[in-house]
């Protein structure tokens, strides 16, 4: 499609947008009295208008039923989380039994490491990407120390090449083969938080499995953003964030995926709690843990139902729309945003930025600012654009296809142009 950087053209794209009706189903923050141009769905997705009712229903059940709500609420609480497993499994390309919605991302990764990072004197190394999100680095380092190993000799980071802003799949695979039979685990962010790169999860998973390692994925920036086929790719485990592209609310529950081949394996160690024990016998209060042989066995505590309510509201929207439609719009809106940025780069002599996101991308474009820095970011924020700044000099732009419009992209371009002109 031949794009044009005009308001009329952007409006025409909006008129023809199959998802245009969804924008109105979200609350937008206001800046200067107007709906913000919201680029931070990769950090905290907007609130679906249906979320409030789901929360209110739980509050009302609690008021009217007290403890009886566990079993007699219309959406009973004791198995509330199960309602989220099937729609999440669809987003992950997993089977429902492989998915359990629980805890938060870093907490889940620690629980999953208890099962899938079992270092021996011979096989103890972990491969991850350099400059992974800090929480992942802290999690890995603390796990390695917990097992009595030295992080320096244990954590092997795959580097980007000199002068490049992205990782090459062949370099990840080469590193996996180089570490070979010393490799215990590969754990990488499926979509990198900084440059927005989508890793080739299928190829990397295969390479890791071929040398006998476990392979897990941090899907914080992938879930609800890109197509995932965890079961087909044979990934061992994964966890994600629901508060980004899945719009579940600040700090809300994450979840785990564990490949079906591990579910019936009672030799895999796990950090257990009563909610992981089989639901059929859980309330018999027996001293022995009984696995359900599903991902639910990794649950520890009873679910935070109030938090899961808006998550369920959002998943119902995902089930209605489906990832293929979201991906179709995402591809066009991100391409249009890229075009708008390129036009400004051509038009404005003093523009000095570079898109560092490679062509393997989802919703996010990361823009490296060579000249103007934080003052340009501040200008955008003051003038109605909510974006984020990642040190040392990157602005991340993630136009979530559920609620961002093509007009937003055009208007953003005009504000950016003005910001660049004013800063010179
Ligand atoms: C890649 C990545 N890993 C981990 C986290 C931490 O998530 P949480 O605070 O939910 O544990 C985030 C986001 O904050 C992230 O983007
Ligand atoms: N969860 C966040 C928060 O509570 C405050 C600020 C940022 C966040 C984020 O999620 C950051 C996000 N993971 C990132 O990619 O930078």
Tab-separated table of C-alpha atoms and ligand atoms in Angstrom:
chain	number	residue	atom	x	y	z
A	1	UNK	CA	0.000	0.000	0.000
A	2	UNK	CA	1.240	3.473	-0.888
A	3	UNK	CA	1.027	5.550	2.319
A	4	UNK	CA	0.563	9.328	2.468
A	5	UNK	CA	1.457	11.542	5.389
A	6	UNK	CA	-1.810	13.463	5.387
A	7	UNK	CA	-4.716	13.706	7.786
A	8	UNK	CA	-7.177	12.675	5.062
A	9	UNK	CA	-5.209	9.523	4.299
A	10	UNK	CA	-4.932	8.568	7.985
A	11	UNK	CA	-8.671	9.106	8.402
A	12	UNK	CA	-9.345	6.930	5.386
A	13	UNK	CA	-7.287	4.131	6.946
A	14	UNK	CA	-9.374	4.513	10.118
A	15	UNK	CA	-12.635	4.301	8.196
A	16	UNK	CA	-11.461	1.048	6.625
A	17	UNK	CA	-10.093	-0.378	9.907
A	18	UNK	CA	-11.950	-3.603	10.788
A	19	UNK	CA	-11.207	-2.978	14.497
A	20	UNK	CA	-12.255	0.684	14.565
A	21	UNK	CA	-15.197	-0.079	16.884
A	22	UNK	CA	-12.887	-1.239	19.682
A	23	UNK	CA	-11.181	2.107	20.343
A	24	UNK	CA	-14.324	3.312	22.055
A	25	UNK	CA	-14.313	0.316	24.370
A	26	UNK	CA	-11.243	1.625	26.241
A	27	UNK	CA	-10.676	4.549	28.580
A	28	UNK	CA	-8.040	6.998	27.341
A	29	UNK	CA	-6.008	9.223	29.678
A	30	UNK	CA	-6.502	12.906	28.870
A	31	UNK	CA	-3.798	15.468	28.229
A	32	UNK	CA	-4.797	19.121	27.776
A	33	UNK	CA	-8.421	17.943	27.821
A	34	UNK	CA	-7.972	15.583	24.849
A	35	UNK	CA	-7.524	11.805	24.574
A	36	UNK	CA	-3.804	11.101	24.691
A	37	UNK	CA	-1.986	9.423	21.829
A	38	UNK	CA	-1.127	6.290	23.765
A	39	UNK	CA	2.069	4.456	22.831
A	40	UNK	CA	2.679	2.591	26.092
A	41	UNK	CA	0.481	-0.464	25.682
A	42	UNK	CA	3.798	-2.340	25.939
A	43	UNK	CA	4.103	-1.142	29.548
A	44	UNK	CA	0.520	-0.790	30.768
A	45	UNK	CA	-2.408	-1.439	28.442
A	46	UNK	CA	-5.491	0.788	28.658
A	47	UNK	CA	-8.520	-0.139	30.718
A	48	UNK	CA	-11.309	-1.910	28.814
A	49	UNK	CA	-14.657	-0.360	29.745
A	50	UNK	CA	-16.020	-3.850	30.509
A	51	UNK	CA	-13.436	-4.407	33.269
A	52	UNK	CA	-15.331	-2.446	35.940
A	53	UNK	CA	-18.396	-4.695	35.720
A	54	UNK	CA	-16.290	-7.831	36.172
A	55	UNK	CA	-14.730	-6.332	39.308
A	56	UNK	CA	-18.092	-5.071	40.581
A	57	UNK	CA	-19.570	-8.544	40.200
A	58	UNK	CA	-16.896	-10.016	42.469
A	59	UNK	CA	-17.357	-7.210	45.003
A	60	UNK	CA	-21.096	-7.788	45.019
A	61	UNK	CA	-20.730	-11.542	45.394
A	62	UNK	CA	-18.365	-10.944	48.293
A	63	UNK	CA	-20.832	-8.509	49.927
A	64	UNK	CA	-23.775	-10.826	49.475
A	65	UNK	CA	-22.221	-14.248	49.941
A	66	UNK	CA	-19.123	-13.793	52.067
A	67	UNK	CA	-17.129	-17.015	52.098
A	68	UNK	CA	-19.888	-18.825	50.232
A	69	UNK	CA	-18.812	-16.934	47.129
A	70	UNK	CA	-15.993	-19.463	46.761
A	71	UNK	CA	-18.561	-22.010	45.635
A	72	UNK	CA	-21.855	-20.197	45.002
A	73	UNK	CA	-20.927	-16.975	43.201
A	74	UNK	CA	-22.151	-16.989	39.613
A	75	UNK	CA	-18.510	-17.145	38.623
A	76	UNK	CA	-17.334	-19.238	41.606
A	77	UNK	CA	-14.005	-18.141	43.045
A	78	UNK	CA	-12.383	-21.475	43.810
A	79	UNK	CA	-12.000	-22.193	40.102
A	80	UNK	CA	-12.107	-18.585	38.812
A	81	UNK	CA	-8.625	-18.866	37.298
A	82	UNK	CA	-9.701	-21.777	35.121
A	83	UNK	CA	-11.880	-19.415	33.067
A	84	UNK	CA	-8.704	-17.628	31.964
A	85	UNK	CA	-6.739	-20.719	30.948
A	86	UNK	CA	-8.443	-21.511	27.625
A	87	UNK	CA	-8.355	-17.971	26.160
A	88	UNK	CA	-4.749	-17.589	27.366
A	89	UNK	CA	-3.845	-20.951	25.793
A	90	UNK	CA	-5.185	-19.625	22.474
A	91	UNK	CA	-2.937	-16.545	22.728
A	92	UNK	CA	0.068	-18.743	23.574
A	93	UNK	CA	-0.475	-21.523	21.047
A	94	UNK	CA	-0.738	-23.985	23.900
A	95	UNK	CA	-3.155	-26.604	25.194
A	96	UNK	CA	-5.420	-25.493	28.019
A	97	UNK	CA	-3.897	-28.032	30.419
A	98	UNK	CA	-0.456	-26.487	29.773
A	99	UNK	CA	-1.559	-23.072	31.064
A	100	UNK	CA	-2.280	-21.743	34.527
A	101	UNK	CA	-2.949	-18.073	35.299
A	102	UNK	CA	-1.244	-17.250	38.587
A	103	UNK	CA	1.226	-14.946	40.386
A	104	UNK	CA	3.317	-12.323	38.574
A	105	UNK	CA	6.017	-12.751	35.955
A	106	UNK	CA	9.246	-12.686	37.948
A	107	UNK	CA	7.684	-14.771	40.709
A	108	UNK	CA	6.574	-17.331	38.138
A	109	UNK	CA	10.021	-17.452	36.562
A	110	UNK	CA	11.472	-18.278	39.980
A	111	UNK	CA	8.938	-21.082	40.427
A	112	UNK	CA	9.651	-22.398	36.936
A	113	UNK	CA	13.405	-22.258	37.564
A	114	UNK	CA	12.854	-24.487	40.608
A	115	UNK	CA	11.539	-27.088	38.178
A	116	UNK	CA	13.677	-26.492	35.100
A	117	UNK	CA	17.009	-25.190	36.341
A	118	UNK	CA	18.622	-28.121	38.103
A	119	UNK	CA	22.328	-27.569	37.521
A	120	UNK	CA	24.897	-30.329	37.861
A	121	UNK	CA	28.693	-30.045	37.972
A	122	UNK	CA	28.750	-30.785	34.233
A	123	UNK	CA	25.579	-29.114	32.932
A	124	UNK	CA	24.984	-25.813	34.697
A	125	UNK	CA	25.170	-22.906	32.233
A	126	UNK	CA	22.354	-20.570	31.242
A	127	UNK	CA	22.124	-18.675	27.952
A	128	UNK	CA	20.230	-15.388	27.833
A	129	UNK	CA	20.360	-12.234	25.717
A	130	UNK	CA	22.730	-9.444	26.766
A	131	UNK	CA	21.015	-6.588	28.619
A	132	UNK	CA	17.881	-8.598	29.299
A	133	UNK	CA	15.208	-6.731	31.280
A	134	UNK	CA	16.806	-6.117	34.706
A	135	UNK	CA	14.276	-8.253	36.586
A	136	UNK	CA	15.276	-11.242	34.436
A	137	UNK	CA	18.949	-10.581	35.121
A	138	UNK	CA	18.331	-10.362	38.883
A	139	UNK	CA	16.188	-13.488	38.787
A	140	UNK	CA	18.846	-15.480	36.897
A	141	UNK	CA	21.732	-14.227	39.027
A	142	UNK	CA	19.942	-14.994	42.276
A	143	UNK	CA	18.967	-18.473	41.058
A	144	UNK	CA	22.527	-19.245	40.077
A	145	UNK	CA	23.808	-18.085	43.480
A	146	UNK	CA	21.034	-20.021	45.209
A	147	UNK	CA	22.424	-23.179	43.615
A	148	UNK	CA	25.935	-22.305	44.780
A	149	UNK	CA	27.347	-21.373	41.367
A	150	UNK	CA	29.162	-18.243	40.293
A	151	UNK	CA	27.032	-16.125	37.917
A	152	UNK	CA	30.181	-15.038	36.011
A	153	UNK	CA	30.984	-18.613	34.952
A	154	UNK	CA	27.380	-19.647	34.555
A	155	UNK	CA	25.375	-16.995	32.741
A	156	UNK	CA	26.363	-16.739	29.088
A	157	UNK	CA	25.003	-13.675	27.313
A	158	UNK	CA	24.455	-13.619	23.569
A	159	UNK	CA	25.771	-10.284	22.319
A	160	UNK	CA	24.680	-8.117	19.436
A	161	UNK	CA	27.362	-7.576	16.801
A	162	UNK	CA	29.482	-4.435	16.923
A	163	UNK	CA	27.512	-1.534	15.415
A	164	UNK	CA	24.247	-3.522	15.249
A	165	UNK	CA	21.162	-3.005	17.394
A	166	UNK	CA	19.665	-6.487	17.127
A	167	UNK	CA	20.535	-10.105	17.828
A	168	UNK	CA	21.161	-12.503	14.967
A	169	UNK	CA	19.491	-15.903	15.243
A	170	UNK	CA	22.646	-17.574	13.908
A	171	UNK	CA	24.628	-16.038	16.789
A	172	UNK	CA	22.162	-17.365	19.363
A	173	UNK	CA	22.264	-20.826	17.797
A	174	UNK	CA	26.088	-20.743	17.537
A	175	UNK	CA	26.325	-19.853	21.236
A	176	UNK	CA	23.961	-22.699	22.145
A	177	UNK	CA	26.110	-25.154	20.168
A	178	UNK	CA	29.322	-23.745	21.632
A	179	UNK	CA	28.113	-24.211	25.224
A	180	UNK	CA	26.716	-27.604	24.164
A	181	UNK	CA	26.579	-30.225	26.893
A	182	UNK	CA	27.335	-27.670	29.605
A	183	UNK	CA	24.078	-25.907	28.782
A	184	UNK	CA	21.300	-26.420	31.329
A	185	UNK	CA	18.890	-23.725	30.213
A	186	UNK	CA	18.103	-21.148	27.545
A	187	UNK	CA	15.937	-18.302	28.845
A	188	UNK	CA	15.349	-15.328	26.570
A	189	UNK	CA	12.692	-12.624	26.221
A	190	UNK	CA	10.588	-13.640	23.191
A	191	UNK	CA	10.221	-9.952	22.281
A	192	UNK	CA	12.999	-7.735	23.580
A	193	UNK	CA	11.737	-4.897	25.750
A	194	UNK	CA	14.343	-2.402	24.499
A	195	UNK	CA	14.538	-2.797	20.731
A	196	UNK	CA	11.198	-4.579	20.140
A	197	UNK	CA	12.878	-7.484	18.314
A	198	UNK	CA	10.931	-10.728	17.965
A	199	UNK	CA	13.301	-13.655	18.459
A	200	UNK	CA	13.013	-16.731	16.256
A	201	UNK	CA	11.613	-18.826	19.069
A	202	UNK	CA	11.089	-21.923	16.961
A	203	UNK	CA	14.693	-22.125	15.750
A	204	UNK	CA	16.199	-21.214	19.124
A	205	UNK	CA	13.992	-23.683	20.997
A	206	UNK	CA	15.017	-26.456	18.619
A	207	UNK	CA	18.699	-25.608	18.976
A	208	UNK	CA	18.462	-25.647	22.778
A	209	UNK	CA	16.544	-28.914	22.855
A	210	UNK	CA	19.055	-30.481	20.407
A	211	UNK	CA	21.910	-29.983	22.889
A	212	UNK	CA	19.800	-31.385	25.730
A	213	UNK	CA	18.929	-28.131	27.529
A	214	UNK	CA	15.596	-26.872	28.777
A	215	UNK	CA	14.258	-23.856	26.895
A	216	UNK	CA	12.009	-21.252	28.536
A	217	UNK	CA	10.648	-17.934	27.273
A	218	UNK	CA	9.889	-14.663	29.024
A	219	UNK	CA	6.872	-13.505	27.035
A	220	UNK	CA	6.355	-10.176	28.847
A	221	UNK	CA	6.328	-8.270	25.552
A	222	UNK	CA	5.091	-11.121	23.375
A	223	UNK	CA	1.772	-12.240	24.861
A	224	UNK	CA	-1.131	-10.513	23.117
A	225	UNK	CA	1.339	-8.924	20.698
A	226	UNK	CA	2.632	-11.626	18.334
A	227	UNK	CA	1.605	-15.082	17.189
A	228	UNK	CA	2.895	-17.759	19.541
A	229	UNK	CA	2.995	-21.529	19.052
A	230	UNK	CA	4.605	-22.721	22.265
A	231	UNK	CA	3.351	-26.291	22.064
A	232	UNK	CA	4.306	-26.721	18.407
A	233	UNK	CA	7.725	-25.178	19.037
A	234	UNK	CA	8.224	-27.617	21.907
A	235	UNK	CA	9.210	-24.908	24.410
A	236	UNK	CA	9.546	-26.319	27.922
A	237	UNK	CA	8.083	-23.403	29.826
A	238	UNK	CA	7.124	-19.739	29.641
A	239	UNK	CA	5.601	-16.910	31.597
A	240	UNK	CA	4.278	-13.488	30.574
A	241	UNK	CA	2.805	-10.151	31.647
A	242	UNK	CA	-0.935	-9.561	31.297
A	243	UNK	CA	-0.851	-5.859	32.123
A	244	UNK	CA	0.875	-4.858	28.876
A	245	UNK	CA	-0.765	-5.891	25.612
A	246	UNK	CA	-3.423	-7.950	27.415
A	247	UNK	CA	-4.813	-4.866	29.209
A	248	UNK	CA	-5.538	-6.623	32.528
A	249	UNK	CA	-4.568	-3.756	34.874
A	250	UNK	CA	-1.475	-2.565	36.750
A	251	UNK	CA	0.699	-5.319	38.220
A	252	UNK	CA	-1.923	-7.921	37.444
A	253	UNK	CA	-1.502	-11.674	37.400
A	254	UNK	CA	0.740	-13.413	34.931
A	255	UNK	CA	0.665	-17.148	34.352
A	256	UNK	CA	2.724	-20.135	33.342
A	257	UNK	CA	2.924	-22.461	30.393
A	258	UNK	CA	4.507	-25.880	30.967
A	259	UNK	CA	4.848	-28.221	27.994
A	260	UNK	CA	2.515	-31.199	28.172
A	261	UNK	CA	5.384	-33.684	28.182
A	262	UNK	CA	6.382	-32.499	31.672
A	263	UNK	CA	2.922	-32.481	33.200
A	264	UNK	CA	2.732	-36.131	34.207
A	265	UNK	CA	6.394	-36.345	35.211
A	266	UNK	CA	6.309	-36.566	38.993
A	267	UNK	CA	10.115	-36.588	39.171
A	268	UNK	CA	10.266	-32.890	38.283
A	269	UNK	CA	10.732	-30.918	41.500
A	270	UNK	CA	8.283	-28.118	42.224
A	271	UNK	CA	7.733	-25.569	44.970
A	272	UNK	CA	4.244	-26.578	46.020
A	273	UNK	CA	1.234	-25.218	47.885
A	274	UNK	CA	-2.300	-26.408	48.554
A	275	UNK	CA	-3.822	-24.826	45.461
A	276	UNK	CA	-1.585	-26.937	43.261
A	277	UNK	CA	-2.948	-30.126	44.732
A	278	UNK	CA	-5.653	-31.847	42.688
A	279	UNK	CA	-8.955	-29.968	42.954
A	280	UNK	CA	-10.967	-33.164	43.421
A	281	UNK	CA	-9.226	-33.933	46.731
A	282	UNK	CA	-7.873	-30.512	47.761
A	283	UNK	CA	-10.489	-29.884	50.402
A	284	UNK	CA	-10.010	-33.263	52.047
A	285	UNK	CA	-7.019	-31.530	53.663
A	286	UNK	CA	-4.797	-34.580	53.288
A	287	UNK	CA	-1.117	-34.310	54.182
A	288	UNK	CA	0.058	-35.560	50.751
A	289	UNK	CA	0.221	-33.337	47.654
A	290	UNK	CA	-1.549	-34.868	44.662
A	291	UNK	CA	-0.608	-33.488	41.249
A	292	UNK	CA	-3.392	-32.845	38.762
A	293	UNK	CA	-0.843	-33.452	36.012
A	294	UNK	CA	-1.728	-30.089	34.496
A	295	UNK	CA	0.003	-26.701	34.783
A	296	UNK	CA	-2.360	-26.040	37.724
A	297	UNK	CA	-0.037	-28.181	39.875
A	298	UNK	CA	2.426	-25.271	39.896
A	299	UNK	CA	-0.145	-23.058	41.627
A	300	UNK	CA	0.747	-22.333	45.200
A	301	UNK	CA	-1.934	-20.133	46.730
A	302	UNK	CA	-5.607	-19.563	46.065
A	303	UNK	CA	-6.118	-17.052	43.250
A	304	UNK	CA	-6.584	-13.275	43.758
A	305	UNK	CA	-10.072	-13.208	42.264
A	306	UNK	CA	-10.484	-9.429	42.310
A	307	UNK	CA	-7.363	-9.065	40.214
A	308	UNK	CA	-8.392	-11.814	37.825
A	309	UNK	CA	-11.750	-10.158	37.114
A	310	UNK	CA	-10.435	-7.397	34.775
A	311	UNK	CA	-8.005	-9.921	33.254
A	312	UNK	CA	-10.989	-12.123	32.344
A	313	UNK	CA	-12.873	-9.121	30.932
A	314	UNK	CA	-9.936	-8.389	28.661
A	315	UNK	CA	-9.460	-12.004	27.584
A	316	UNK	CA	-13.097	-12.079	26.506
A	317	UNK	CA	-12.297	-9.210	24.129
A	318	UNK	CA	-9.257	-11.083	22.803
A	319	UNK	CA	-11.409	-14.181	22.266
A	320	UNK	CA	-13.959	-12.087	20.370
A	321	UNK	CA	-11.440	-10.350	18.098
A	322	UNK	CA	-8.752	-13.039	17.790
A	323	UNK	CA	-5.001	-12.587	17.320
A	324	UNK	CA	-5.133	-12.857	13.483
A	325	UNK	CA	-7.265	-9.674	13.238
A	326	UNK	CA	-5.087	-7.861	15.787
A	327	UNK	CA	-1.915	-8.887	13.955
A	328	UNK	CA	-3.354	-7.805	10.614
A	329	UNK	CA	-4.052	-4.292	11.917
A	330	UNK	CA	-0.787	-4.221	13.889
A	331	UNK	CA	1.238	-4.805	10.742
A	332	UNK	CA	-0.397	-1.900	8.937
A	333	UNK	CA	-0.398	0.571	11.826
A	334	UNK	CA	3.263	-0.112	12.685
A	335	UNK	CA	4.224	0.222	9.006
A	336	UNK	CA	2.313	3.521	8.876
A	337	UNK	CA	4.071	4.780	12.008
A	338	UNK	CA	7.414	3.827	10.456
A	339	UNK	CA	6.458	5.692	7.272
A	340	UNK	CA	5.464	8.816	9.256
A	341	UNK	CA	8.828	8.720	11.062
A	342	UNK	CA	10.703	8.306	7.775
A	343	UNK	CA	8.831	11.236	6.230
A	344	UNK	CA	9.827	13.485	9.139
A	345	UNK	CA	13.404	12.319	8.864
A	346	UNK	CA	13.367	13.363	5.174
A	347	UNK	CA	11.477	16.613	5.689
A	348	UNK	CA	13.153	18.059	8.758
A	349	UNK	CA	16.828	18.789	8.298
A	350	UNK	CA	17.602	18.729	12.023
A	351	UNK	CA	15.886	15.379	12.680
A	352	UNK	CA	18.481	12.973	14.037
A	353	UNK	CA	16.983	9.665	15.012
A	354	UNK	CA	17.104	6.045	13.946
A	355	UNK	CA	14.574	3.228	14.219
A	356	UNK	CA	16.522	0.376	15.830
A	357	UNK	CA	13.754	-2.238	15.749
A	358	UNK	CA	14.604	-4.916	13.164
A	359	UNK	CA	12.101	-6.198	10.598
A	360	UNK	CA	11.305	-9.106	12.947
A	361	UNK	CA	8.955	-7.006	15.017
A	362	UNK	CA	5.579	-6.860	16.683
A	363	UNK	CA	3.844	-3.677	17.815
A	364	UNK	CA	6.841	-1.732	19.108
A	365	UNK	CA	9.190	0.604	17.264
A	366	UNK	CA	12.167	1.797	19.288
A	367	UNK	CA	13.603	5.113	18.202
A	368	UNK	CA	17.181	5.917	19.109
A	369	UNK	CA	17.665	9.652	19.512
A	370	UNK	CA	21.107	10.763	18.391
A	371	UNK	CA	20.578	14.464	18.809
A	372	UNK	CA	17.583	15.645	20.784
A	373	UNK	CA	17.186	13.598	23.925
A	374	UNK	CA	14.980	13.770	26.928
A	375	UNK	CA	13.746	17.279	26.102
A	376	UNK	CA	12.072	15.894	22.971
A	377	UNK	CA	10.479	13.127	25.033
A	378	UNK	CA	9.238	15.743	27.524
A	379	UNK	CA	7.858	17.837	24.665
A	380	UNK	CA	5.892	14.844	23.368
A	381	UNK	CA	4.450	14.113	26.803
A	382	UNK	CA	3.418	17.753	27.312
A	383	UNK	CA	1.737	17.826	23.947
A	384	UNK	CA	-0.497	14.815	24.264
A	385	UNK	CA	1.738	11.840	23.427
A	386	UNK	CA	2.263	9.195	26.098
A	387	UNK	CA	5.377	7.255	25.253
A	388	UNK	CA	8.277	5.996	27.312
A	389	UNK	CA	11.916	6.671	27.640
A	390	UNK	CA	14.437	3.920	28.180
A	391	UNK	CA	17.949	4.841	29.195
A	392	UNK	CA	20.258	5.889	27.693
A	393	UNK	CA	18.409	7.372	24.690
A	394	UNK	CA	15.485	5.379	23.351
A	395	UNK	CA	11.827	6.316	22.948
A	396	UNK	CA	9.549	3.308	22.608
A	397	UNK	CA	6.395	3.593	20.499
A	398	UNK	CA	3.884	0.753	20.651
A	399	UNK	CA	0.584	1.517	18.891
A	400	UNK	CA	-1.642	-1.232	20.319
A	401	UNK	CA	-3.977	-2.314	17.497
A	402	UNK	CA	-6.965	-2.697	19.814
A	403	UNK	CA	-7.264	1.018	20.508
A	404	UNK	CA	-4.748	3.134	18.551
A	405	UNK	CA	-5.864	4.852	15.367
A	406	UNK	CA	-4.103	5.816	12.167
A	407	UNK	CA	-5.042	9.425	12.890
A	408	UNK	CA	-3.063	9.064	16.144
A	409	UNK	CA	0.004	8.143	14.066
A	410	UNK	CA	-0.427	11.151	11.791
A	411	UNK	CA	-1.026	13.551	14.694
A	412	UNK	CA	1.985	12.125	16.529
A	413	UNK	CA	4.124	12.859	13.466
A	414	UNK	CA	3.017	16.493	13.451
A	415	UNK	CA	3.784	16.886	17.168
A	416	UNK	CA	7.173	15.201	16.761
A	417	UNK	CA	8.043	17.487	13.844
A	418	UNK	CA	7.154	20.581	15.870
A	419	UNK	CA	9.156	19.250	18.842
A	420	UNK	CA	12.257	18.735	16.695
A	421	UNK	CA	11.935	22.177	15.088
A	422	UNK	CA	11.521	23.874	18.467
A	423	UNK	CA	14.519	22.152	20.021
A	424	UNK	CA	16.889	23.649	17.431
B	1	LIG	C1	10.965	-8.610	29.853
B	1	LIG	C2	10.400	-8.376	31.223
B	1	LIG	N1	10.699	-9.236	32.220
B	1	LIG	C3	10.213	-9.050	33.459
B	1	LIG	C4	9.389	-7.991	33.771
B	1	LIG	C5	8.939	-7.843	35.187
B	1	LIG	O1	7.610	-8.157	35.357
B	1	LIG	P1	6.955	-8.289	36.808
B	1	LIG	O2	7.191	-7.006	37.533
B	1	LIG	O3	5.507	-8.470	36.505
B	1	LIG	O4	7.575	-9.447	37.490
B	1	LIG	C6	9.029	-7.078	32.748
B	1	LIG	C7	8.160	-5.900	32.984
B	1	LIG	O5	8.145	-5.238	33.964
B	1	LIG	C8	9.569	-7.277	31.468
B	1	LIG	O6	9.297	-6.419	30.476
B	2	LIG	N1	5.181	-2.659	35.382
B	2	LIG	C1	5.733	-1.422	35.362
B	2	LIG	C2	5.530	-0.519	36.409
B	2	LIG	O1	4.740	-0.912	37.463
B	2	LIG	C3	6.113	0.743	36.409
B	2	LIG	C4	6.892	1.108	35.313
B	2	LIG	C5	7.119	0.244	34.271
B	2	LIG	C6	6.558	-1.022	34.296
B	2	LIG	C7	6.829	-1.971	33.204
B	2	LIG	O2	6.086	-2.890	33.015
B	2	LIG	C8	8.029	-1.774	32.390
B	2	LIG	C9	8.135	-2.728	31.273
B	2	LIG	N2	8.311	-4.101	31.657
B	2	LIG	C10	9.246	-2.371	30.298
B	2	LIG	O3	9.372	-3.025	29.290
B	2	LIG	O4	9.963	-1.415	30.486
